[in-house]
């Protein structure tokens, strides 16, 4: 079976750049956000449920859900995020089906990358052989978001508040890279880790992952927090 890498990271950390570097090495890539967006394309039940839950103002002039408007309604608001997850439908099934397809169709020497902002917390990384976390400190992220993406300070604050902190996620990742250096340093780091695990994969050596033990503990803590807040638990991977 192919080697499946789960790729995640904090906002503006550079995970999409890492994904592109892996594609340049021949990897198959799927952006989970795009899978999720299809769940509420016009004409789908998810579209109708999202509009019913959040109002017609989330629909843009092109007839599609305006993700910027929708994001402003849910980021940093656990109850609203849970409502969105319920409205969209089974994100879990969409991601799991794609990884299952890779396992069934790709050759043993292939590498596939599932890139997702929320790869770890819902448990999707359980279906990956290795989990990579690309991280950056909040100050650097804020600068990148304001300067390169044109976000307002308020938008940036909402996005950062919605992120699980790096230090919480790091123990559940098999490789953590703090992307605060230049492009060359990032390329060298990615190349080194890729070559290491791909070499093990091709040699038939087992690639153990630290994710599942971390996730079980994270899930237990999250359920306790949500229960205390009176918020229904979101969908988790099965």
C-alpha positions as a Markdown table, in Angstrom:
| # | Residue | x | y | z |
|---|---|---|---|---|
| 1 | Unk | 0.0 | 0.0 | 0.0 |
| 2 | Unk | 1.1 | 3.6 | -0.5 |
| 3 | Unk | 2.6 | 5.8 | 2.2 |
| 4 | Unk | 0.0 | 8.2 | 3.5 |
| 5 | Unk | 1.1 | 11.4 | 5.2 |
| 6 | Unk | -1.3 | 13.5 | 7.1 |
| 7 | Unk | -0.3 | 17.2 | 6.9 |
| 8 | Unk | -1.6 | 19.9 | 9.2 |
| 9 | Unk | -0.6 | 23.1 | 10.8 |
| 10 | Unk | -1.6 | 26.4 | 12.3 |
| 11 | Unk | -2.9 | 29.1 | 10.1 |
| 12 | Unk | -0.2 | 30.9 | 8.0 |
| 13 | Unk | 2.4 | 28.2 | 9.1 |
| 14 | Unk | 3.1 | 27.2 | 5.5 |
| 15 | Unk | 1.5 | 23.8 | 5.3 |
| 16 | Unk | 0.4 | 24.4 | 1.8 |
| 17 | Unk | 3.9 | 25.2 | 0.8 |
| 18 | Unk | 5.0 | 21.9 | 2.4 |
| 19 | Unk | 2.3 | 20.1 | 0.4 |
| 20 | Unk | 3.6 | 21.6 | -2.8 |
| 21 | Unk | 7.1 | 20.5 | -2.0 |
| 22 | Unk | 5.8 | 17.0 | -1.5 |
| 23 | Unk | 3.9 | 17.1 | -4.8 |
| 24 | Unk | 7.2 | 18.2 | -6.5 |
| 25 | Unk | 8.6 | 14.9 | -5.2 |
| 26 | Unk | 5.8 | 13.0 | -6.8 |
| 27 | Unk | 3.2 | 12.8 | -4.1 |
| 28 | Unk | -0.5 | 12.7 | -4.6 |
| 29 | Unk | -2.2 | 15.6 | -2.7 |
| 30 | Unk | -5.7 | 16.2 | -1.4 |
| 31 | Unk | -6.7 | 19.4 | 0.3 |
| 32 | Unk | -9.4 | 18.3 | 2.8 |
| 33 | Unk | -10.9 | 21.8 | 2.8 |
| 34 | Unk | -11.9 | 21.3 | -0.8 |
| 35 | Unk | -13.6 | 18.0 | 0.0 |
| 36 | Unk | -15.4 | 19.8 | 2.8 |
| 37 | Unk | -16.5 | 22.7 | 0.5 |
| 38 | Unk | -18.1 | 20.2 | -1.9 |
| 39 | Unk | -20.4 | 19.1 | 1.0 |
| 40 | Unk | -22.2 | 22.5 | 0.8 |
| 41 | Unk | -22.0 | 23.3 | -2.9 |
| 42 | Unk | -25.3 | 24.6 | -4.4 |
| 43 | Unk | -27.8 | 21.9 | -4.9 |
| 44 | Unk | -26.6 | 19.7 | -2.1 |
| 45 | Unk | -28.5 | 19.0 | 1.1 |
| 46 | Unk | -25.5 | 20.5 | 3.0 |
| 47 | Unk | -26.0 | 23.8 | 1.2 |
| 48 | Unk | -29.6 | 24.0 | 2.2 |
| 49 | Unk | -28.8 | 23.1 | 5.8 |
| 50 | Unk | -26.0 | 25.7 | 6.0 |
| 51 | Unk | -28.3 | 28.5 | 4.7 |
| 52 | Unk | -31.0 | 27.5 | 7.1 |
| 53 | Unk | -28.6 | 27.5 | 10.0 |
| 54 | Unk | -26.7 | 30.7 | 9.2 |
| 55 | Unk | -29.0 | 32.8 | 7.0 |
| 56 | Unk | -29.1 | 33.8 | 3.4 |
| 57 | Unk | -26.3 | 36.4 | 3.9 |
| 58 | Unk | -23.8 | 33.6 | 3.7 |
| 59 | Unk | -24.6 | 33.1 | 0.0 |
| 60 | Unk | -22.5 | 35.1 | -2.3 |
| 61 | Unk | -23.4 | 36.8 | -5.6 |
| 62 | Unk | -22.2 | 33.6 | -7.4 |
| 63 | Unk | -24.7 | 31.5 | -5.6 |
| 64 | Unk | -22.1 | 29.6 | -3.6 |
| 65 | Unk | -21.5 | 29.9 | 0.2 |
| 66 | Unk | -19.2 | 32.8 | 0.9 |
| 67 | Unk | -16.6 | 31.1 | 3.1 |
| 68 | Unk | -15.3 | 34.4 | 4.4 |
| 69 | Unk | -18.8 | 35.5 | 5.6 |
| 70 | Unk | -19.4 | 32.0 | 7.0 |
| 71 | Unk | -16.0 | 31.9 | 8.7 |
| 72 | Unk | -16.7 | 35.2 | 10.5 |
| 73 | Unk | -19.8 | 33.6 | 12.0 |
| 74 | Unk | -18.1 | 30.4 | 13.3 |
| 75 | Unk | -14.4 | 31.1 | 14.1 |
| 76 | Unk | -13.7 | 31.3 | 17.8 |
| 77 | Unk | -17.3 | 30.2 | 18.6 |
| 78 | Unk | -17.5 | 26.5 | 19.5 |
| 79 | Unk | -21.3 | 26.3 | 19.5 |
| 80 | Unk | -21.5 | 27.8 | 16.0 |
| 81 | Unk | -18.7 | 25.6 | 14.7 |
| 82 | Unk | -20.5 | 22.5 | 16.0 |
| 83 | Unk | -23.7 | 23.8 | 14.2 |
| 84 | Unk | -21.7 | 24.2 | 11.0 |
| 85 | Unk | -20.2 | 20.7 | 11.2 |
| 86 | Unk | -23.7 | 19.2 | 11.7 |
| 87 | Unk | -25.2 | 21.2 | 8.8 |
| 88 | Unk | -22.5 | 20.2 | 6.3 |
| 89 | Unk | -22.8 | 16.5 | 6.7 |
| 90 | Unk | -20.3 | 13.8 | 7.1 |
| 91 | Unk | -16.8 | 15.3 | 6.7 |
| 92 | Unk | -15.5 | 12.1 | 8.3 |
| 93 | Unk | -16.9 | 9.9 | 5.5 |
| 94 | Unk | -15.5 | 12.2 | 2.7 |
| 95 | Unk | -12.0 | 12.1 | 4.1 |
| 96 | Unk | -12.0 | 8.5 | 5.0 |
| 97 | Unk | -13.3 | 7.5 | 1.6 |
| 98 | Unk | -10.5 | 9.4 | -0.2 |
| 99 | Unk | -7.8 | 7.7 | 2.0 |
| 100 | Unk | -9.4 | 4.3 | 1.4 |
| 101 | Unk | -9.4 | 4.9 | -2.3 |
| 102 | Unk | -5.6 | 5.7 | -2.2 |
| 103 | Unk | -5.0 | 2.5 | -0.2 |
| 104 | Unk | -6.9 | 0.5 | -2.8 |
| 105 | Unk | -5.7 | 2.1 | -6.0 |
| 106 | Unk | -2.2 | 3.5 | -5.6 |
| 107 | Unk | 0.9 | 1.3 | -5.9 |
| 108 | Unk | 3.1 | 0.5 | -3.0 |
| 109 | Unk | 5.8 | 3.0 | -4.0 |
| 110 | Unk | 3.3 | 5.9 | -4.1 |
| 111 | Unk | 3.0 | 8.7 | -1.5 |
| 112 | Unk | -0.3 | 10.5 | -0.8 |
| 113 | Unk | -0.8 | 13.6 | 1.3 |
| 114 | Unk | -4.0 | 14.5 | 3.1 |
| 115 | Unk | -3.7 | 18.2 | 4.0 |
| 116 | Unk | -6.2 | 19.4 | 6.6 |
| 117 | Unk | -6.4 | 22.3 | 9.1 |
| 118 | Unk | -8.3 | 20.0 | 11.5 |
| 119 | Unk | -6.6 | 16.7 | 10.8 |
| 120 | Unk | -5.8 | 15.8 | 14.4 |
| 121 | Unk | -8.6 | 16.9 | 16.6 |
| 122 | Unk | -11.4 | 14.9 | 14.9 |
| 123 | Unk | -9.1 | 11.9 | 14.6 |
| 124 | Unk | -8.6 | 11.8 | 10.8 |
| 125 | Unk | -4.9 | 11.3 | 11.3 |
| 126 | Unk | -5.7 | 7.8 | 12.5 |
| 127 | Unk | -5.9 | 6.8 | 8.9 |
| 128 | Unk | -2.5 | 8.2 | 8.0 |
| 129 | Unk | 0.9 | 6.5 | 8.4 |
| 130 | Unk | 2.6 | 9.6 | 9.7 |
| 131 | Unk | 1.3 | 13.0 | 10.9 |
| 132 | Unk | 3.3 | 16.2 | 10.1 |
| 133 | Unk | 2.6 | 19.4 | 12.0 |
| 134 | Unk | 3.9 | 22.7 | 10.6 |
| 135 | Unk | 3.8 | 25.4 | 13.2 |
| 136 | Unk | 4.5 | 29.1 | 13.6 |
| 137 | Unk | 4.2 | 31.5 | 16.6 |
| 138 | Unk | 1.2 | 33.8 | 16.8 |
| 139 | Unk | 3.2 | 37.0 | 16.1 |
| 140 | Unk | 4.6 | 35.6 | 12.9 |
| 141 | Unk | 1.2 | 34.3 | 11.8 |
| 142 | Unk | -0.4 | 37.6 | 12.5 |
| 143 | Unk | 2.2 | 39.4 | 10.4 |
| 144 | Unk | 1.8 | 37.0 | 7.5 |
| 145 | Unk | -2.0 | 37.2 | 7.6 |
| 146 | Unk | -2.2 | 41.0 | 7.7 |
| 147 | Unk | 0.6 | 41.7 | 5.3 |
| 148 | Unk | 0.1 | 38.9 | 2.7 |
| 149 | Unk | -3.6 | 38.0 | 2.9 |
| 150 | Unk | -5.0 | 41.4 | 3.8 |
| 151 | Unk | -6.9 | 40.3 | 6.8 |
| 152 | Unk | -8.0 | 42.7 | 9.5 |
| 153 | Unk | -6.6 | 42.5 | 13.0 |
| 154 | Unk | -10.0 | 41.4 | 14.2 |
| 155 | Unk | -10.2 | 38.6 | 11.6 |
| 156 | Unk | -6.7 | 37.4 | 12.5 |
| 157 | Unk | -7.6 | 37.3 | 16.2 |
| 158 | Unk | -10.7 | 35.2 | 15.5 |
| 159 | Unk | -8.7 | 32.8 | 13.4 |
| 160 | Unk | -5.9 | 32.4 | 16.0 |
| 161 | Unk | -8.3 | 31.9 | 18.8 |
| 162 | Unk | -10.0 | 29.0 | 16.9 |
| 163 | Unk | -6.7 | 27.2 | 16.6 |
| 164 | Unk | -5.6 | 24.4 | 19.0 |
| 165 | Unk | -2.2 | 25.6 | 20.3 |
| 166 | Unk | 1.0 | 24.1 | 18.9 |
| 167 | Unk | 2.1 | 22.8 | 22.2 |
| 168 | Unk | -1.1 | 20.8 | 22.6 |
| 169 | Unk | -0.8 | 19.3 | 19.1 |
| 170 | Unk | 2.9 | 18.6 | 19.0 |
| 171 | Unk | 2.9 | 15.5 | 21.2 |
| 172 | Unk | 0.5 | 13.9 | 18.7 |
| 173 | Unk | 2.6 | 14.6 | 15.6 |
| 174 | Unk | 5.3 | 12.3 | 14.3 |
| 175 | Unk | 7.2 | 15.3 | 12.8 |
| 176 | Unk | 7.0 | 18.9 | 14.0 |
| 177 | Unk | 8.6 | 21.8 | 12.1 |
| 178 | Unk | 8.5 | 25.4 | 13.4 |
| 179 | Unk | 8.5 | 27.3 | 10.2 |
| 180 | Unk | 10.1 | 30.6 | 11.2 |
| 181 | Unk | 13.2 | 30.4 | 9.0 |
| 182 | Unk | 13.5 | 30.9 | 5.3 |
| 183 | Unk | 12.4 | 28.9 | 2.3 |
| 184 | Unk | 15.7 | 27.1 | 1.9 |
| 185 | Unk | 15.6 | 25.9 | 5.5 |
| 186 | Unk | 12.0 | 24.6 | 5.0 |
| 187 | Unk | 12.9 | 22.8 | 1.8 |
| 188 | Unk | 15.9 | 21.1 | 3.5 |
| 189 | Unk | 13.9 | 20.0 | 6.5 |
| 190 | Unk | 11.0 | 18.6 | 4.4 |
| 191 | Unk | 13.5 | 16.8 | 2.1 |
| 192 | Unk | 15.3 | 15.2 | 5.0 |
| 193 | Unk | 12.2 | 13.9 | 6.8 |
| 194 | Unk | 10.6 | 12.8 | 3.5 |
| 195 | Unk | 13.6 | 10.8 | 2.5 |
| 196 | Unk | 13.9 | 9.2 | 6.0 |
| 197 | Unk | 10.3 | 7.9 | 6.1 |
| 198 | Unk | 10.1 | 7.0 | 2.4 |
| 199 | Unk | 13.3 | 5.0 | 2.8 |
| 200 | Unk | 11.8 | 3.1 | 5.7 |
| 201 | Unk | 8.5 | 2.6 | 3.8 |
| 202 | Unk | 10.3 | 1.2 | 0.8 |
| 203 | Unk | 12.5 | -1.0 | 2.9 |
| 204 | Unk | 9.4 | -2.5 | 4.6 |
| 205 | Unk | 10.3 | -1.1 | 8.0 |
| 206 | Unk | 7.4 | -0.3 | 10.3 |
| 207 | Unk | 6.5 | 3.4 | 10.7 |
| 208 | Unk | 5.1 | 3.7 | 14.1 |
| 209 | Unk | 3.0 | 6.8 | 14.9 |
| 210 | Unk | 2.4 | 8.6 | 18.2 |
| 211 | Unk | -1.0 | 10.0 | 17.1 |
| 212 | Unk | -3.5 | 7.5 | 18.4 |
| 213 | Unk | -2.5 | 7.6 | 22.1 |
| 214 | Unk | -2.4 | 11.4 | 21.9 |
| 215 | Unk | -5.8 | 11.5 | 20.3 |
| 216 | Unk | -7.5 | 9.3 | 22.9 |
| 217 | Unk | -6.3 | 11.6 | 25.6 |
| 218 | Unk | -7.3 | 14.7 | 23.7 |
| 219 | Unk | -10.7 | 13.3 | 22.9 |
| 220 | Unk | -11.3 | 12.6 | 26.6 |
| 221 | Unk | -10.3 | 16.1 | 27.6 |
| 222 | Unk | -12.4 | 17.7 | 24.9 |
| 223 | Unk | -15.6 | 15.7 | 25.9 |
| 224 | Unk | -15.2 | 16.8 | 29.5 |
| 225 | Unk | -14.8 | 20.5 | 28.4 |
| 226 | Unk | -17.8 | 20.4 | 26.1 |
| 227 | Unk | -19.9 | 18.6 | 28.7 |
| 228 | Unk | -19.0 | 21.3 | 31.2 |
| 229 | Unk | -20.0 | 24.0 | 28.7 |
| 230 | Unk | -23.2 | 22.2 | 27.8 |
| 231 | Unk | -22.1 | 21.9 | 24.1 |
| 232 | Unk | -22.8 | 18.8 | 22.1 |
| 233 | Unk | -19.7 | 16.9 | 21.1 |
| 234 | Unk | -18.8 | 17.3 | 17.4 |
| 235 | Unk | -18.4 | 14.5 | 14.9 |
| 236 | Unk | -15.3 | 12.4 | 15.5 |
| 237 | Unk | -13.7 | 9.9 | 13.3 |
| 238 | Unk | -14.7 | 6.3 | 13.8 |
